[in-house]
Amino acid sequence: MPMTSYRNVLIVDDEPPIRELLEITLSRMQLKAYSTGSLQEARAQLMQHHFDLCLTDMRLPDGNGLELVQYIQQQHPHMPVAMITAYGSVETAITALKAGAFDFLTKPVDIKRLRELINNALRLKHKVPPSLPNEQTEHTQLLGQAPAMQALRQQILKLARSQAPVYISGESGTGKELAARLIHEQGPRAQAAFVPVNCGAIPSELMEREFFGHRKGSFTGATEDKPGLFQAAQGGTLFLDEVADLPLAMQVKLLRAIQEKAIRPLGSQEEQAVDVRILCATHKDLAAEVQAGRFRQDLYYRLNVIELSIPPLRERREDIPLLAEHILRRLAQSSGQPQANLQPQAMQQLLLYPFPGNVRELENILERAYTLCDHQCIRPEDLQPTEPNTPSYSKEQPISTQVHNLEEHLEAVERNLIMQALEETRWNRTAAAQRLGLSFRSMRYRLKKLGLD
């Protein structure tokens, strides 16, 4: 990345050799360094000068680097801060990332890694942010005006400014990959590749070479070198979807690659450094997978530095009309046909349906209805759920057209669904909550609200 002069970097470290190494590196990158050896001096420098980046040691004579990270987050929220930690201090690095640090380095400082970090930080510092959180490209639309969605977009903007690993949780069909793409596109790695991979779709015997690549002759049929997913995502983002499906043997190798920031292609004797941001997602409860022994706890803590939760569609029903309009408009554009409209009764059915398949199911329902409807008018009978084991709208969930109080009607539908789940699970609340796609806490709240507790 071409650098311009007079970009200022604050170095905070009480070891003169480390400061000298950082100053030399910054000078060769045409950056101006200001060095201090204490927390107090750093705060004084921040009051006197404008900085584009701060590099701070964890241990300082009058405090620690976390205090400086928190101070900069409050006083200079758009300035990236990178933490320098002792080798092997994984817990310290994770704590720094959670506090708001952009990234971290370990001692002894690797110069190549240092230069990559600085380049990424300065790209972030001078990246023009979108004027509104919901200004997104056509391919990465995370639509919705519900409070939960507005908060989600704001959180994505904040996460895009960090290099911390993010665990995206949510049910199937909620838009976890869209959230991951937004984090990538709004961050400093936007010009590099976003590489999504479904961990559950790769045969276990092929996983190592798919992730790390292989060298020519490493196995029968390996007629040439082939890069893996980490190499494909070099400088960018690797999105591990359905990460809970990784076999335990692969989890060990993935953990090492993340910790060492290096991989070893199959058949190679040498490790290869990689600069990749890791985002992951799963519709499973990853903490429960750890408890059950199916997912390594150490890998869980490395991936789940920050959790981003995507709300299910049934918890933001007010967004259904907006989503339906967008989906129907997109279907019309792709087919070259006029846009279809939903009859009021059909919209009412959508508003009352629980959507176990979330936004993806809404898309499937509307695509089928768009294909089957007459005269671009979607009627209630054109709507059929696509998820298995869900009752039909027209036969088993008739909706009265004489609804006078929508809240009361929705509450009645919710009560019936919960009662049905409880009866089917012999009043096992945990099992009923899982069947409905709810957390146990949410289930307990709803039982109390509906007088079923």
PDB file of N, CA and C in Angstrom, residues 344-354 380 383 392-403 406 409 413:
ATOM      1  N   PRO A 344     -53.622  -8.016   1.104  1.00  0.00           N
ATOM      2  CA  PRO A 344     -53.533  -7.761   2.556  1.00  0.00           C
ATOM      3  C   PRO A 344     -53.669  -9.028   3.391  1.00  0.00           C
ATOM      4  N   GLN A 345     -54.583  -9.937   2.964  1.00  0.00           N
ATOM      5  CA  GLN A 345     -54.752 -11.176   3.729  1.00  0.00           C
ATOM      6  C   GLN A 345     -53.495 -12.049   3.663  1.00  0.00           C
ATOM      7  N   ALA A 346     -52.810 -12.017   2.505  1.00  0.00           N
ATOM      8  CA  ALA A 346     -51.572 -12.789   2.364  1.00  0.00           C
ATOM      9  C   ALA A 346     -50.476 -12.197   3.247  1.00  0.00           C
ATOM     10  N   MET A 347     -50.380 -10.877   3.291  1.00  0.00           N
ATOM     11  CA  MET A 347     -49.400 -10.241   4.179  1.00  0.00           C
ATOM     12  C   MET A 347     -49.691 -10.575   5.633  1.00  0.00           C
ATOM     13  N   GLN A 348     -50.970 -10.613   5.988  1.00  0.00           N
ATOM     14  CA  GLN A 348     -51.333 -10.943   7.362  1.00  0.00           C
ATOM     15  C   GLN A 348     -50.884 -12.356   7.720  1.00  0.00           C
ATOM     16  N   GLN A 349     -50.990 -13.273   6.764  1.00  0.00           N
ATOM     17  CA  GLN A 349     -50.535 -14.635   7.016  1.00  0.00           C
ATOM     18  C   GLN A 349     -49.028 -14.662   7.254  1.00  0.00           C
ATOM     19  N   LEU A 350     -48.300 -13.903   6.463  1.00  0.00           N
ATOM     20  CA  LEU A 350     -46.851 -13.851   6.666  1.00  0.00           C
ATOM     21  C   LEU A 350     -46.512 -13.290   8.045  1.00  0.00           C
ATOM     22  N   LEU A 351     -47.247 -12.280   8.464  1.00  0.00           N
ATOM     23  CA  LEU A 351     -46.974 -11.658   9.761  1.00  0.00           C
ATOM     24  C   LEU A 351     -47.246 -12.612  10.924  1.00  0.00           C
ATOM     25  N   LEU A 352     -48.145 -13.572  10.708  1.00  0.00           N
ATOM     26  CA  LEU A 352     -48.515 -14.486  11.786  1.00  0.00           C
ATOM     27  C   LEU A 352     -47.729 -15.795  11.766  1.00  0.00           C
ATOM     28  N   TYR A 353     -47.016 -16.057  10.705  1.00  0.00           N
ATOM     29  CA  TYR A 353     -46.305 -17.322  10.564  1.00  0.00           C
ATOM     30  C   TYR A 353     -44.996 -17.287  11.374  1.00  0.00           C
ATOM     31  N   PRO A 354     -44.611 -18.395  12.054  1.00  0.00           N
ATOM     32  CA  PRO A 354     -43.421 -18.363  12.927  1.00  0.00           C
ATOM     33  C   PRO A 354     -42.078 -18.398  12.201  1.00  0.00           C
ATOM     34  N   PRO A 380     -53.560 -15.582  -0.297  1.00  0.00           N
ATOM     35  CA  PRO A 380     -53.197 -16.475   0.818  1.00  0.00           C
ATOM     36  C   PRO A 380     -52.957 -17.908   0.376  1.00  0.00           C
ATOM     37  N   LEU A 383     -49.431 -19.077  -0.739  1.00  0.00           N
ATOM     38  CA  LEU A 383     -48.360 -19.171   0.245  1.00  0.00           C
ATOM     39  C   LEU A 383     -48.344 -20.542   0.888  1.00  0.00           C
ATOM     40  N   SER A 392     -49.486 -26.526   7.219  1.00  0.00           N
ATOM     41  CA  SER A 392     -49.898 -25.676   6.100  1.00  0.00           C
ATOM     42  C   SER A 392     -50.665 -24.472   6.610  1.00  0.00           C
ATOM     43  N   TYR A 393     -50.508 -23.373   5.935  1.00  0.00           N
ATOM     44  CA  TYR A 393     -51.259 -22.167   6.299  1.00  0.00           C
ATOM     45  C   TYR A 393     -52.764 -22.434   6.253  1.00  0.00           C
ATOM     46  N   SER A 394     -53.211 -22.841   5.067  1.00  0.00           N
ATOM     47  CA  SER A 394     -54.646 -22.836   4.807  1.00  0.00           C
ATOM     48  C   SER A 394     -55.376 -23.949   5.555  1.00  0.00           C
ATOM     49  N   LYS A 395     -54.711 -25.106   5.780  1.00  0.00           N
ATOM     50  CA  LYS A 395     -55.421 -26.233   6.368  1.00  0.00           C
ATOM     51  C   LYS A 395     -55.337 -26.248   7.889  1.00  0.00           C
ATOM     52  N   GLU A 396     -54.101 -26.057   8.443  1.00  0.00           N
ATOM     53  CA  GLU A 396     -53.933 -26.262   9.872  1.00  0.00           C
ATOM     54  C   GLU A 396     -53.740 -24.964  10.632  1.00  0.00           C
ATOM     55  N   GLN A 397     -53.510 -23.870   9.938  1.00  0.00           N
ATOM     56  CA  GLN A 397     -53.385 -22.590  10.616  1.00  0.00           C
ATOM     57  C   GLN A 397     -54.273 -21.559   9.928  1.00  0.00           C
ATOM     58  N   PRO A 398     -55.581 -21.791   9.900  1.00  0.00           N
ATOM     59  CA  PRO A 398     -56.447 -20.802   9.279  1.00  0.00           C
ATOM     60  C   PRO A 398     -56.378 -19.496  10.045  1.00  0.00           C
ATOM     61  N   ILE A 399     -56.351 -18.402   9.311  1.00  0.00           N
ATOM     62  CA  ILE A 399     -56.245 -17.094   9.938  1.00  0.00           C
ATOM     63  C   ILE A 399     -57.539 -16.336   9.732  1.00  0.00           C
ATOM     64  N   SER A 400     -58.133 -15.957  10.807  1.00  0.00           N
ATOM     65  CA  SER A 400     -59.388 -15.213  10.724  1.00  0.00           C
ATOM     66  C   SER A 400     -59.153 -13.859  10.102  1.00  0.00           C
ATOM     67  N   THR A 401     -60.020 -13.484   9.201  1.00  0.00           N
ATOM     68  CA  THR A 401     -59.920 -12.153   8.607  1.00  0.00           C
ATOM     69  C   THR A 401     -60.579 -11.103   9.488  1.00  0.00           C
ATOM     70  N   GLN A 402     -61.152 -11.550  10.643  1.00  0.00           N
ATOM     71  CA  GLN A 402     -61.823 -10.606  11.540  1.00  0.00           C
ATOM     72  C   GLN A 402     -60.949 -10.298  12.756  1.00  0.00           C
ATOM     73  N   VAL A 403     -59.636 -10.205  12.559  1.00  0.00           N
ATOM     74  CA  VAL A 403     -58.740  -9.886  13.656  1.00  0.00           C
ATOM     75  C   VAL A 403     -58.872  -8.406  13.988  1.00  0.00           C
ATOM     76  N   LEU A 406     -54.290  -7.114  16.779  1.00  0.00           N
ATOM     77  CA  LEU A 406     -53.205  -7.939  16.262  1.00  0.00           C
ATOM     78  C   LEU A 406     -52.328  -8.485  17.377  1.00  0.00           C
ATOM     79  N   HIS A 409     -53.971 -11.407  19.003  1.00  0.00           N
ATOM     80  CA  HIS A 409     -53.993 -12.557  18.099  1.00  0.00           C
ATOM     81  C   HIS A 409     -52.608 -13.217  18.027  1.00  0.00           C
ATOM     82  N   VAL A 413     -51.524 -17.051  19.053  1.00  0.00           N
ATOM     83  CA  VAL A 413     -50.776 -17.962  18.179  1.00  0.00           C
ATOM     84  C   VAL A 413     -49.523 -18.458  18.890  1.00  0.00           C
TER      85      VAL A 413
END
